[in-house]
Coordinates of C-alpha atoms and ligand atoms in Angstrom, one line a residue:
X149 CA 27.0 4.1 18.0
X150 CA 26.6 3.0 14.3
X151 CA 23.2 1.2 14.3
X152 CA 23.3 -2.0 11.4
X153 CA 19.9 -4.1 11.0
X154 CA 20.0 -7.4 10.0
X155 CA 16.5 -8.5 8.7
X156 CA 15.6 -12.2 9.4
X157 CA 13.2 -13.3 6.0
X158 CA 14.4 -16.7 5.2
X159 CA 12.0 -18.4 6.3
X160 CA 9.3 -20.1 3.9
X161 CA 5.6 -19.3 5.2
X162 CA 4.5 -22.8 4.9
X163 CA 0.9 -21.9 6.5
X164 CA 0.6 -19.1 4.1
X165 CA -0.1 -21.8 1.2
X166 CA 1.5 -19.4 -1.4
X167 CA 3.4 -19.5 -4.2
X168 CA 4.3 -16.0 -3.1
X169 CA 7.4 -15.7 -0.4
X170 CA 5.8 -14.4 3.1
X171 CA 7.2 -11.5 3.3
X172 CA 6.1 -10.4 -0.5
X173 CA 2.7 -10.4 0.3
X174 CA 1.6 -7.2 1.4
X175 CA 0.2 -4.4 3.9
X176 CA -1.2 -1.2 3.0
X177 CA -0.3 -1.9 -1.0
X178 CA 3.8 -2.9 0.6
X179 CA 5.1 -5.3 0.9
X180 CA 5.8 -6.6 4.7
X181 CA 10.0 -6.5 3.7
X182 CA 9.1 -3.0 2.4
X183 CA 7.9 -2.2 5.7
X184 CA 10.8 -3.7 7.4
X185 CA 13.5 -2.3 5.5
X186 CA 11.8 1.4 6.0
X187 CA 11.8 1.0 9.1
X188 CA 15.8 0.3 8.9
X189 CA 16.2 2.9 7.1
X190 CA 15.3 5.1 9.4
X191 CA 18.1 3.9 12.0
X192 CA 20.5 4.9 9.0
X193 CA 20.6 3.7 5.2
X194 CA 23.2 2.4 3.0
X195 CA 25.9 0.0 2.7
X196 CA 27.1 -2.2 5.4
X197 CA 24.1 -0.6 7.6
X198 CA 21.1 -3.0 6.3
X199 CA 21.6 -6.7 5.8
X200 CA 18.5 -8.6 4.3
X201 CA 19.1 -12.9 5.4
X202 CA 17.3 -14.4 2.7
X203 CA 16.2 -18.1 1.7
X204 CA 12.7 -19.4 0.3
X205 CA 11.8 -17.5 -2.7
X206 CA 15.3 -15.8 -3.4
X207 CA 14.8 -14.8 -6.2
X208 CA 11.6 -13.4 -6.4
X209 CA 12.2 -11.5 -3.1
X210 CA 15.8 -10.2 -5.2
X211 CA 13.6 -8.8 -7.4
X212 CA 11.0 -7.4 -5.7
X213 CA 13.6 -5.6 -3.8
X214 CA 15.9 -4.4 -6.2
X215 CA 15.6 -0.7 -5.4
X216 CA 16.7 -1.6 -1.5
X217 CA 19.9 -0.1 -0.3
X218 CA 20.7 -3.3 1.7
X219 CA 23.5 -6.2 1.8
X220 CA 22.4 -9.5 0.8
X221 CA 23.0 -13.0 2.9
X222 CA 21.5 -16.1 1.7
X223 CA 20.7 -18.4 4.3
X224 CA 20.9 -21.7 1.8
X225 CA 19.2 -24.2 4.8
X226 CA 17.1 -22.6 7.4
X227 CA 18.4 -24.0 10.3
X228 CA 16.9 -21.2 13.1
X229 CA 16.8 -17.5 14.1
X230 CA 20.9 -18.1 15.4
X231 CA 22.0 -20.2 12.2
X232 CA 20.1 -16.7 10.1
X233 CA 22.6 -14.3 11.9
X234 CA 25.3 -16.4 11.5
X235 CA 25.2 -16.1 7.7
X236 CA 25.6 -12.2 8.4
X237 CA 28.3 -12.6 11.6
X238 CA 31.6 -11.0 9.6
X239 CA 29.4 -8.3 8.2
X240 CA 28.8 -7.2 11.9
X241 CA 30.8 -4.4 13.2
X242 CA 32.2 -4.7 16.9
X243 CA 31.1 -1.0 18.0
X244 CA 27.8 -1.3 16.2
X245 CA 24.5 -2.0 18.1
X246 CA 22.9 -4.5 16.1
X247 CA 19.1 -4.4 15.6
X248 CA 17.8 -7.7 14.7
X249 CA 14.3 -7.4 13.1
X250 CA 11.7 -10.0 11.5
X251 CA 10.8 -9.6 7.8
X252 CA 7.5 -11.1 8.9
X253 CA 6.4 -8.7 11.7
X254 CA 5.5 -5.4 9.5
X255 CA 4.2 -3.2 11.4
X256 CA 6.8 -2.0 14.7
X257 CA 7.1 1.4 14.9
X258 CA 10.3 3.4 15.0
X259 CA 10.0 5.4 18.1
X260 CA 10.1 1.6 19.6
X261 CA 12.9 0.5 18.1
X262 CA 14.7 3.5 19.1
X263 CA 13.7 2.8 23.3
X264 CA 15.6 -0.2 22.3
X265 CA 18.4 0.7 20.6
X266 CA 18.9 3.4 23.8
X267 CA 18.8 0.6 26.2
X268 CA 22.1 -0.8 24.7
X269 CA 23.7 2.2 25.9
X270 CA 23.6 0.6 29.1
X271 CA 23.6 -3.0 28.2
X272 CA 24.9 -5.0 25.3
X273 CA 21.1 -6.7 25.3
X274 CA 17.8 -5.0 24.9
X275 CA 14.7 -7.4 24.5
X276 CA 11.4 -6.3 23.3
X277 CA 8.8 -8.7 25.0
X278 CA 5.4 -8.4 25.2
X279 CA 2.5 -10.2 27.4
X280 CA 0.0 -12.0 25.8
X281 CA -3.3 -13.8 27.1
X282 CA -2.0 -17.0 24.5
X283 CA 1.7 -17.4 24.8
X284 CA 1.0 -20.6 22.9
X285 CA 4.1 -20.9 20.3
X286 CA 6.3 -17.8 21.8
X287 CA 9.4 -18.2 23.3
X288 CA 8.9 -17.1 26.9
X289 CA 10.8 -14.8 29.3
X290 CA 12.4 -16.4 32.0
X291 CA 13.2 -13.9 35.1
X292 CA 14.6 -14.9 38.8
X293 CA 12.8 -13.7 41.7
X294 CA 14.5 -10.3 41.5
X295 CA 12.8 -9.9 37.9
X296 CA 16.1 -10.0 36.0
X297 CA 15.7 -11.9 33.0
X298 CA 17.6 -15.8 32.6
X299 CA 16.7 -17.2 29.7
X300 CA 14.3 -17.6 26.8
X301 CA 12.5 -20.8 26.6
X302 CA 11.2 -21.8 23.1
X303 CA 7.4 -23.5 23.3
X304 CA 8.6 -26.7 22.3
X305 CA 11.6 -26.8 24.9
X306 CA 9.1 -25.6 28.0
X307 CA 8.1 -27.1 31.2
X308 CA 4.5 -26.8 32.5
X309 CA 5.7 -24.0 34.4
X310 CA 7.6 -21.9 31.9
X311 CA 4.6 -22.7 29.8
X312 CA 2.6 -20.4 32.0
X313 CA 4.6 -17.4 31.4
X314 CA 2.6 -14.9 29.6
X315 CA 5.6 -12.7 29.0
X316 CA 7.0 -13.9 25.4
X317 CA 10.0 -12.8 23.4
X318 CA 9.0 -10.5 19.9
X319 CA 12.3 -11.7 18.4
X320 CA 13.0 -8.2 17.8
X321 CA 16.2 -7.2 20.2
X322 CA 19.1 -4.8 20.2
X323 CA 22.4 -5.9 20.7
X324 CA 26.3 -4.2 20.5
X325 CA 28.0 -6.0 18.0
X326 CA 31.0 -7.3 19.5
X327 CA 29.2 -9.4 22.3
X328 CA 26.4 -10.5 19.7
X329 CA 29.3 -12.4 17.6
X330 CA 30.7 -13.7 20.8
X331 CA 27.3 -15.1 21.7
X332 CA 26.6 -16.3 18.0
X333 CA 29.8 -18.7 18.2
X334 CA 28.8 -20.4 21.5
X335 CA 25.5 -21.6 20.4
X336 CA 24.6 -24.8 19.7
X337 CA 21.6 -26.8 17.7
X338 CA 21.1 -29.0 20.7
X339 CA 17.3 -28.7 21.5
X340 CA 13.6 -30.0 20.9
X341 CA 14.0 -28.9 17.5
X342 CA 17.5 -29.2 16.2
X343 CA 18.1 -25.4 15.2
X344 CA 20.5 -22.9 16.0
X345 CA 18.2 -20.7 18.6
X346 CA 19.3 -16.6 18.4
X347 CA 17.7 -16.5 21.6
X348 CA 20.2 -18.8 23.7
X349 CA 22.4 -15.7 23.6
X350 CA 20.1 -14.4 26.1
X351 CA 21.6 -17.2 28.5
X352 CA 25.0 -17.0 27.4
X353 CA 24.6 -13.4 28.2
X354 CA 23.5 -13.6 31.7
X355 CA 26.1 -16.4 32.0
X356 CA 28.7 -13.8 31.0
X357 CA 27.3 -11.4 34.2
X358 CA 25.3 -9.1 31.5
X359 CA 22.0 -7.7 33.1
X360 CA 19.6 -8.1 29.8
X361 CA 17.4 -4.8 29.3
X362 CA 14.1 -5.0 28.4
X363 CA 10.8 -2.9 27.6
X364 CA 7.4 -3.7 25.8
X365 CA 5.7 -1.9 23.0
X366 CA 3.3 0.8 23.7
X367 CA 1.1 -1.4 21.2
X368 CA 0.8 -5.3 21.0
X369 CA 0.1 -5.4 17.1
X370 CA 2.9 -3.8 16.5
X371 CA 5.3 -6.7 17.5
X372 CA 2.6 -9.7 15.8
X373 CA 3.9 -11.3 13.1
X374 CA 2.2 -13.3 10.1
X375 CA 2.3 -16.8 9.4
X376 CA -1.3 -17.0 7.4
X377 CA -3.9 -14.4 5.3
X378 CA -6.2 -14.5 8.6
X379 CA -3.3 -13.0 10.5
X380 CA -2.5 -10.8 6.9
X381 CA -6.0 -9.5 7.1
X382 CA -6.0 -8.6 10.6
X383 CA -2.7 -6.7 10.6
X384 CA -4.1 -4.9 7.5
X385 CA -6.9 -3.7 9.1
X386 CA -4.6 -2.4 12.2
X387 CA -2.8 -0.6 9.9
X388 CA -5.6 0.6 8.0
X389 CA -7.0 2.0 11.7
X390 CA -4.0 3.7 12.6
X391 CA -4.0 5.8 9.1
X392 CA -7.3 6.3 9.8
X393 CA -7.3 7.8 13.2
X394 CA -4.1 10.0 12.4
X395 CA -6.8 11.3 9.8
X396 CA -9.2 11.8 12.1
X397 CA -7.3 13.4 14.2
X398 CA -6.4 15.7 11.4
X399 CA -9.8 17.2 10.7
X400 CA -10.9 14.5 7.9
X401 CA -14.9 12.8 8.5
X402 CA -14.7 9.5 8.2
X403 CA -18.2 7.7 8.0
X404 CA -16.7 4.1 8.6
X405 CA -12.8 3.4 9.8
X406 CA -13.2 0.4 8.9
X407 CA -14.3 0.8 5.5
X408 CA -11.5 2.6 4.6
X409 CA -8.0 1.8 2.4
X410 CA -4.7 3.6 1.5
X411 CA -2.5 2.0 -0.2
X412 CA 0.1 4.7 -0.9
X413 CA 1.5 8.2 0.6
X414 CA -1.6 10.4 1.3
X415 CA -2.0 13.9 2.4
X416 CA -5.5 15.0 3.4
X417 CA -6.8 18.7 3.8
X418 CA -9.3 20.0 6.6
X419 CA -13.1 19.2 6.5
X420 CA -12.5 16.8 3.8
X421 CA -15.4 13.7 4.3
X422 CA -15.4 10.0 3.0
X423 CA -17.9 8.1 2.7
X424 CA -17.5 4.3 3.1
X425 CA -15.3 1.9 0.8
X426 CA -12.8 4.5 -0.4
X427 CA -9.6 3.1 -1.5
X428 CA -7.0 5.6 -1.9
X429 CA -3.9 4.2 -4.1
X430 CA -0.2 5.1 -4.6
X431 CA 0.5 8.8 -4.2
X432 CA -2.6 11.0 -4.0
X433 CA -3.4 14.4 -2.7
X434 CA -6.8 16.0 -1.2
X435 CA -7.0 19.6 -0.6
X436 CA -9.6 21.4 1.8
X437 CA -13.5 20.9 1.9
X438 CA -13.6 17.6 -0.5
X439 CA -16.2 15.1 -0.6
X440 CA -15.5 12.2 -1.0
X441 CA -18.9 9.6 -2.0
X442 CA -19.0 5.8 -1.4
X443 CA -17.0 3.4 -3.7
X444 CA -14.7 5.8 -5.0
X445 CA -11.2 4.2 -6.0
X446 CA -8.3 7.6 -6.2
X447 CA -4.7 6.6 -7.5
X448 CA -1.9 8.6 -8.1
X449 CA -3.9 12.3 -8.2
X450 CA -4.1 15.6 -7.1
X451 CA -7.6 16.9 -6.0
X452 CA -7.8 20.7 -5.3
X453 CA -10.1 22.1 -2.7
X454 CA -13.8 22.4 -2.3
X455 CA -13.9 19.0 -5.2
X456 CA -16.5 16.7 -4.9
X457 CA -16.1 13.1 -5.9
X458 CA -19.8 11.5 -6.1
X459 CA -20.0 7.4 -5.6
X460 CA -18.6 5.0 -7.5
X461 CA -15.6 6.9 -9.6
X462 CA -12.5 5.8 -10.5
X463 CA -10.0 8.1 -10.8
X464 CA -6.4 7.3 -11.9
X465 CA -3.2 9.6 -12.2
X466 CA -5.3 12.7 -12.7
X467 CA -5.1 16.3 -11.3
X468 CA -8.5 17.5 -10.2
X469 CA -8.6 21.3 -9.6
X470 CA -10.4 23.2 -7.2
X471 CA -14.9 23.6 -7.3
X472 CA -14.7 20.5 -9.7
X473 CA -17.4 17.8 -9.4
X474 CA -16.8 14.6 -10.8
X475 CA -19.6 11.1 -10.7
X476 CA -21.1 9.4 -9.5
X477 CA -20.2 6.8 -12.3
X478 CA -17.5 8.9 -13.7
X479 CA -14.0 7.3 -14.7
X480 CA -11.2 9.3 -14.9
X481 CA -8.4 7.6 -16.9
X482 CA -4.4 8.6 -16.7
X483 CA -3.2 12.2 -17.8
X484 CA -6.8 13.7 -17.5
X485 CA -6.7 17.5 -16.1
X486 CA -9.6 19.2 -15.2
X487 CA -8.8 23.0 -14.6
X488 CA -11.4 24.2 -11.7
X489 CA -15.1 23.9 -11.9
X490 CA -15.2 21.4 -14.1
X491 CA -18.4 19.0 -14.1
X492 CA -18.5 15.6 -15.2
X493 CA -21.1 13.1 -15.0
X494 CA -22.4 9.9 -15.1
X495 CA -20.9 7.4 -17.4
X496 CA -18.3 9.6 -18.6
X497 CA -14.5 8.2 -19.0
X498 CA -11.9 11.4 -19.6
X499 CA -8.2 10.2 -20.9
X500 CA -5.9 12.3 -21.6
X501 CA -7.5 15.4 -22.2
X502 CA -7.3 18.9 -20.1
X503 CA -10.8 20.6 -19.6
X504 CA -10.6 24.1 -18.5
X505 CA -12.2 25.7 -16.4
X506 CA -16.3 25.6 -15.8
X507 CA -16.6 23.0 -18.7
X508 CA -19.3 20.0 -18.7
X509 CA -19.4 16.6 -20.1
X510 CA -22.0 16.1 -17.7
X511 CA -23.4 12.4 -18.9
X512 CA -22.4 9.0 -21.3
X513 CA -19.7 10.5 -23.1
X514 CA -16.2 9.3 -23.8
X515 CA -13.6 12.0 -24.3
X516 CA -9.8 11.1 -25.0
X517 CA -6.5 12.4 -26.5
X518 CA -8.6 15.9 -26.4
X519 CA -7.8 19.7 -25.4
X520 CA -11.4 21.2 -24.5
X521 CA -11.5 24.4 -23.4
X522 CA -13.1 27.4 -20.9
X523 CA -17.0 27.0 -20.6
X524 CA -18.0 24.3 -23.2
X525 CA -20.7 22.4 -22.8
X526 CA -20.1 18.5 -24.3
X527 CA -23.5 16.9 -24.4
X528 CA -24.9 13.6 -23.4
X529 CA -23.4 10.7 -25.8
X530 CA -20.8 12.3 -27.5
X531 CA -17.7 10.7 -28.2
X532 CA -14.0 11.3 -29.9
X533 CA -13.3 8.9 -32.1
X534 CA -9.3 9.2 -31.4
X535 CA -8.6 5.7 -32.9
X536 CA -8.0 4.7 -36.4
X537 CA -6.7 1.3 -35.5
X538 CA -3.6 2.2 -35.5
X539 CA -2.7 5.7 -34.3
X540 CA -4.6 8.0 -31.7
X541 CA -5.6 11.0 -32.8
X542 CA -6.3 14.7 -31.0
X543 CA -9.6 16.6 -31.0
X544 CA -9.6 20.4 -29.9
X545 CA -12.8 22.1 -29.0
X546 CA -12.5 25.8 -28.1
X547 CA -13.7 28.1 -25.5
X548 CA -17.9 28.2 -25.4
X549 CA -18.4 25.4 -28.0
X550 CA -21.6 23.8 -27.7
X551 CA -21.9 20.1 -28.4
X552 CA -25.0 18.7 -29.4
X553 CA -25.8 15.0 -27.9
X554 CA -25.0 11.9 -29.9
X555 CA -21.9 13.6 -31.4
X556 CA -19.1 11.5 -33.0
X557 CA -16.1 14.0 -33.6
X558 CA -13.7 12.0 -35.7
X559 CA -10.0 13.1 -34.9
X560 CA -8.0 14.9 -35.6
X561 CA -10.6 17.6 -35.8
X562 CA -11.2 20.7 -34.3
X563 CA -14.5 22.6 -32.9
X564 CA -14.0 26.3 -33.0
X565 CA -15.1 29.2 -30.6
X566 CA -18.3 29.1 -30.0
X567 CA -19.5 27.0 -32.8
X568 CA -22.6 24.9 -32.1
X569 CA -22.7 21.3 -33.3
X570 CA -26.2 19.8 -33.7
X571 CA -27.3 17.0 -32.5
X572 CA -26.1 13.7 -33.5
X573 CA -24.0 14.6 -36.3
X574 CA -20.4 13.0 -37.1
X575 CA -18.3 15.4 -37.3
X576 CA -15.1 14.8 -39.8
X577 CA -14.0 18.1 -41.1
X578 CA -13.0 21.3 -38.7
X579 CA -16.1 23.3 -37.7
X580 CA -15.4 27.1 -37.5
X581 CA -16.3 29.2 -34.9
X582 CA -19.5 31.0 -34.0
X583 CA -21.6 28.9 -36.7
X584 CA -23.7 25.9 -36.3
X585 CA -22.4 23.0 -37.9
X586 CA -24.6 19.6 -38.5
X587 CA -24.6 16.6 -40.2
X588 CA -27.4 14.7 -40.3
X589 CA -29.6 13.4 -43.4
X590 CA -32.8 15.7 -43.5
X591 CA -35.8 14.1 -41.3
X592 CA -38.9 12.9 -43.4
X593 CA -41.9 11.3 -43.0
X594 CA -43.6 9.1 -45.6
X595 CA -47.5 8.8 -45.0
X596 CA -49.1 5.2 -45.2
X597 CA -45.9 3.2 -44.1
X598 CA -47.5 0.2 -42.5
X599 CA -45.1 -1.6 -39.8
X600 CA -44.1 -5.2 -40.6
X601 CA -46.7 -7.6 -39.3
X602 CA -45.9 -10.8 -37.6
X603 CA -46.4 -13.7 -40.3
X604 CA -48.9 -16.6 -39.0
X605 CA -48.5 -19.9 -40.8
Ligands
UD1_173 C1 11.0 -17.0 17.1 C2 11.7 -17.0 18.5 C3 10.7 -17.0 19.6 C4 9.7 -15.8 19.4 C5 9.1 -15.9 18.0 C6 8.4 -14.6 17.8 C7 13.8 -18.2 18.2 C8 14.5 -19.5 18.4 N1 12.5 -18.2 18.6 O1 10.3 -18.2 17.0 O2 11.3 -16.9 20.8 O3 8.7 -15.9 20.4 O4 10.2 -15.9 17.0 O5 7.7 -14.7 16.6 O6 14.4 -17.3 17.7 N2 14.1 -17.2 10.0 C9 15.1 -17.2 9.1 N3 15.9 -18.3 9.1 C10 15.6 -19.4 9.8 C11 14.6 -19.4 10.7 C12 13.8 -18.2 10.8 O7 15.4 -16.2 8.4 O8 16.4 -20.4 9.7 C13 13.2 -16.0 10.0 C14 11.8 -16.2 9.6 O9 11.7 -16.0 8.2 C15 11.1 -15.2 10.4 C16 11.9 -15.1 11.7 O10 13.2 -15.6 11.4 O11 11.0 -13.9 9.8 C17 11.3 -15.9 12.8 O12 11.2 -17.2 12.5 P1 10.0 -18.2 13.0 O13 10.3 -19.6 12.5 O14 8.7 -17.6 12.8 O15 10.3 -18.1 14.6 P2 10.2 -19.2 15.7 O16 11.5 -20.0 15.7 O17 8.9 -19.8 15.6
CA174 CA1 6.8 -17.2 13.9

């Protein structure tokens, strides 16, 4: 059967006080609509397969989403969960099983929605449910003494008694398409709160001699949805748990779980340890044996094996290779590649510039636009000078050059093979290879210089 999703994100978020649209904000670095739609996707992508039922926000959440491979409906008043689908009812195909899912509840998992889209093989209507301790708010599943379900009861239209049912309705259900636009044109808005309720087809169903299918999640969090940044915060962290134990259970040391964020597409090595408060951003890749320190912030980069990472580094769209060590204190900016066995230090900020391999910059430097090459050694305080004002400019240093500390190397300029630079000198002109090159005005010393005094009046 041809599975379509129609995702439910009309809705305005009033309790998330936002200028934002709810399902904009994010999880995990996506947004909670970019979490939906992937999961659509995986039931089958493309045209006529994904419909999006949109409202608050528009167009913000338009484009935000532009790269989505989905159908559009606007749902001008939001008039209830039924009223939503009916915007989307000619798009639905008869032999389809329709999966209705909530742009708000980010983080279901798609081996569940596939239980439920197997239980329309049997009946038109598959329900995810799911007990809670505090039904307050949920609709709640009705069943007759033989456990078959009746009806869904919003909170607002319940009895004492139904208000004691623990068992509530997710929202998310499954249903064939031909029977869901049946169902759809029999409802009505005649309830506690004027809406067009999606679940009264669950009555009209049963009314209709259906036998409604239902099953539970193997995990509650995955069915909660957000309505305000407390409830944002907690599903981040659930999410943030389950990337972490799939880690864990992957051969990576984590010191703290819970001190732990990806934001992004990850893939971690063996033996690899983090330390606490590691973010890791956007697409970024850890070989075997790294160490990670405390604090360290990794976006978009490549880290080969046996790297160490000491606290407090930033490192941003960089490719690492294998033996280097980088911090603590370091920042590595875009396009910076280190070859392997690199070192660099504290307070040293790389951009754009390769090092090769077992090369050291190894404290307070600033290094950009620059090719350095195999075993140089950049001391402590040196610094390209790749700006004019206007243009950026490249500095070369060859294999085995020495830099002395407090160099200024004014580009574009180049150090040659094993030349030596003395100690703070500005370098302006090429320096060849193999000689020493300094510039400095001579040191003297004048006897009988008296400091200033302090003047007393
Ligand atoms: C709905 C269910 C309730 C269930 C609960 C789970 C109905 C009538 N009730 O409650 O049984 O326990 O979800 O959270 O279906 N939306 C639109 N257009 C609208 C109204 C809602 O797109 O006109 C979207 C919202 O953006 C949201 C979703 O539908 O993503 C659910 O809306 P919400 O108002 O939270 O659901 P309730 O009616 O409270
Ligand atoms: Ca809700």
């Amino acid at each position: 059967m041809t599975i379509q999703s129609i995702i439910l994100a009309a809705g305005q978020g009033t309790r998330m006080c936002s200028d934002i649209p709810k399902v904009l904000h994010r999880i995990g670095g996506k947004t909670m609509l970019r979490h939906v739609y992937d999961l659509a996707c995986q039931q089958g992508q493309g045209r006529g397969l994904i419909n999006i039922v949109y409202g608050h926000g528009g167009e913000r959440i338009l484009e935000a989403s532009r790269a989505f491979e989905a159908d559009w409906t606007l749902q001008k008043e939001q008039r209830g969960t039924g009223h939503a689908v009916l915007q989307a009812v000619d798009w639905i195909m008869d032999d389809s099983a329709v999966l209705i899912l909530y742009g708000d509840v980010p983080l279901l998992e798609a081996k569940t929605v596939t239980k439920l889209l197997a239980l329309t093989e049997a009946s038109p209507l598959a329900l995810l449910t799911v007990k809670l301790a505090q039904p307050y708010g949920y609709g709640r599943i009705v069943r007759d003494l033989r456990g078959e379900v009746i009806c869904i009861v919003e909170e607002k239209d319940a009895d004492d008694i139904q208000k004691g049912i623990t068992e509530v309705n997710t929202g998310i259900m499954a249903v064939r398409g031909v029977n869901l636009k049946s169902w759809l044109g029999r409802i009505t808005d005649n309830n506690a709160q004027g809406e067009f309720y999606l679940t009264d087809i669950i009555g009209l169903a049963v009314q209709d001699g259906v036998t409604v299918a239902t099953m539970e999640p193997a995990d509650a969090a995955e069915v909660m949805g957000i309505n305000n940044r407390e409830q944002l915060a907690h599903l981040e962290r659930s999410f943030q748990l389950k990337i972490a134990g799939k880690l864990m259970r992957n051969g990576v040391t984590l010191r703290d779980p819970s001190r732990f964020d990806v934001r992004g597409e990850i893939s971690v090595g063996r033996d690899v340890e983090i330390d606490v408060n590691v973010i890791l951003e956007g697409r970024v890749s850890i070989g075997n044996n790294v160490k990670i320190g405390a604090n360290v912030i990794i976006s978009d980069s490549e880290l080969g094996d046996d790297v160490v990472v000491q606290a407090h580094s930033i490192i941003e769209s960089s490719q690492i290779g294998a033996g280097c060590r980088v911090g603590p204190y370091a920042r590595l900016r875009p396009e910076t590649v280190l070859d392997e066995k690199v070192h660099i230090g504290n307070f040293v900020e790389i951009k754009k510039t390769s090092v090769a391999q077992g090369s050291k910059i190894n404290h307070l430097s600033y290094v950009g636009d620059a090719v350095v090459g195999a075993n140089v050694n950049i001391g402590a305080g040196t610094i390209t000078c790749n700006y004019d004002g206007a243009n950026k400019h490249q500095t070369v240093i060859e294999d085995g050059a020495f830099i002395g500390s407090d160099t200024q190397l004014v580009a574009p300029v180049t150090v040659g093979k094993n030349a030596t630079i003395g100690a703070g000198s500005t370098i302006t002109r090429d320096a060849p290879q193999n000689a020493l090159t300094i510039s400095r005005v001579k040191q003297v010393s004048l006897d009988g210089w008296k400091r200033p005094e302090k003047k007393r009046n």
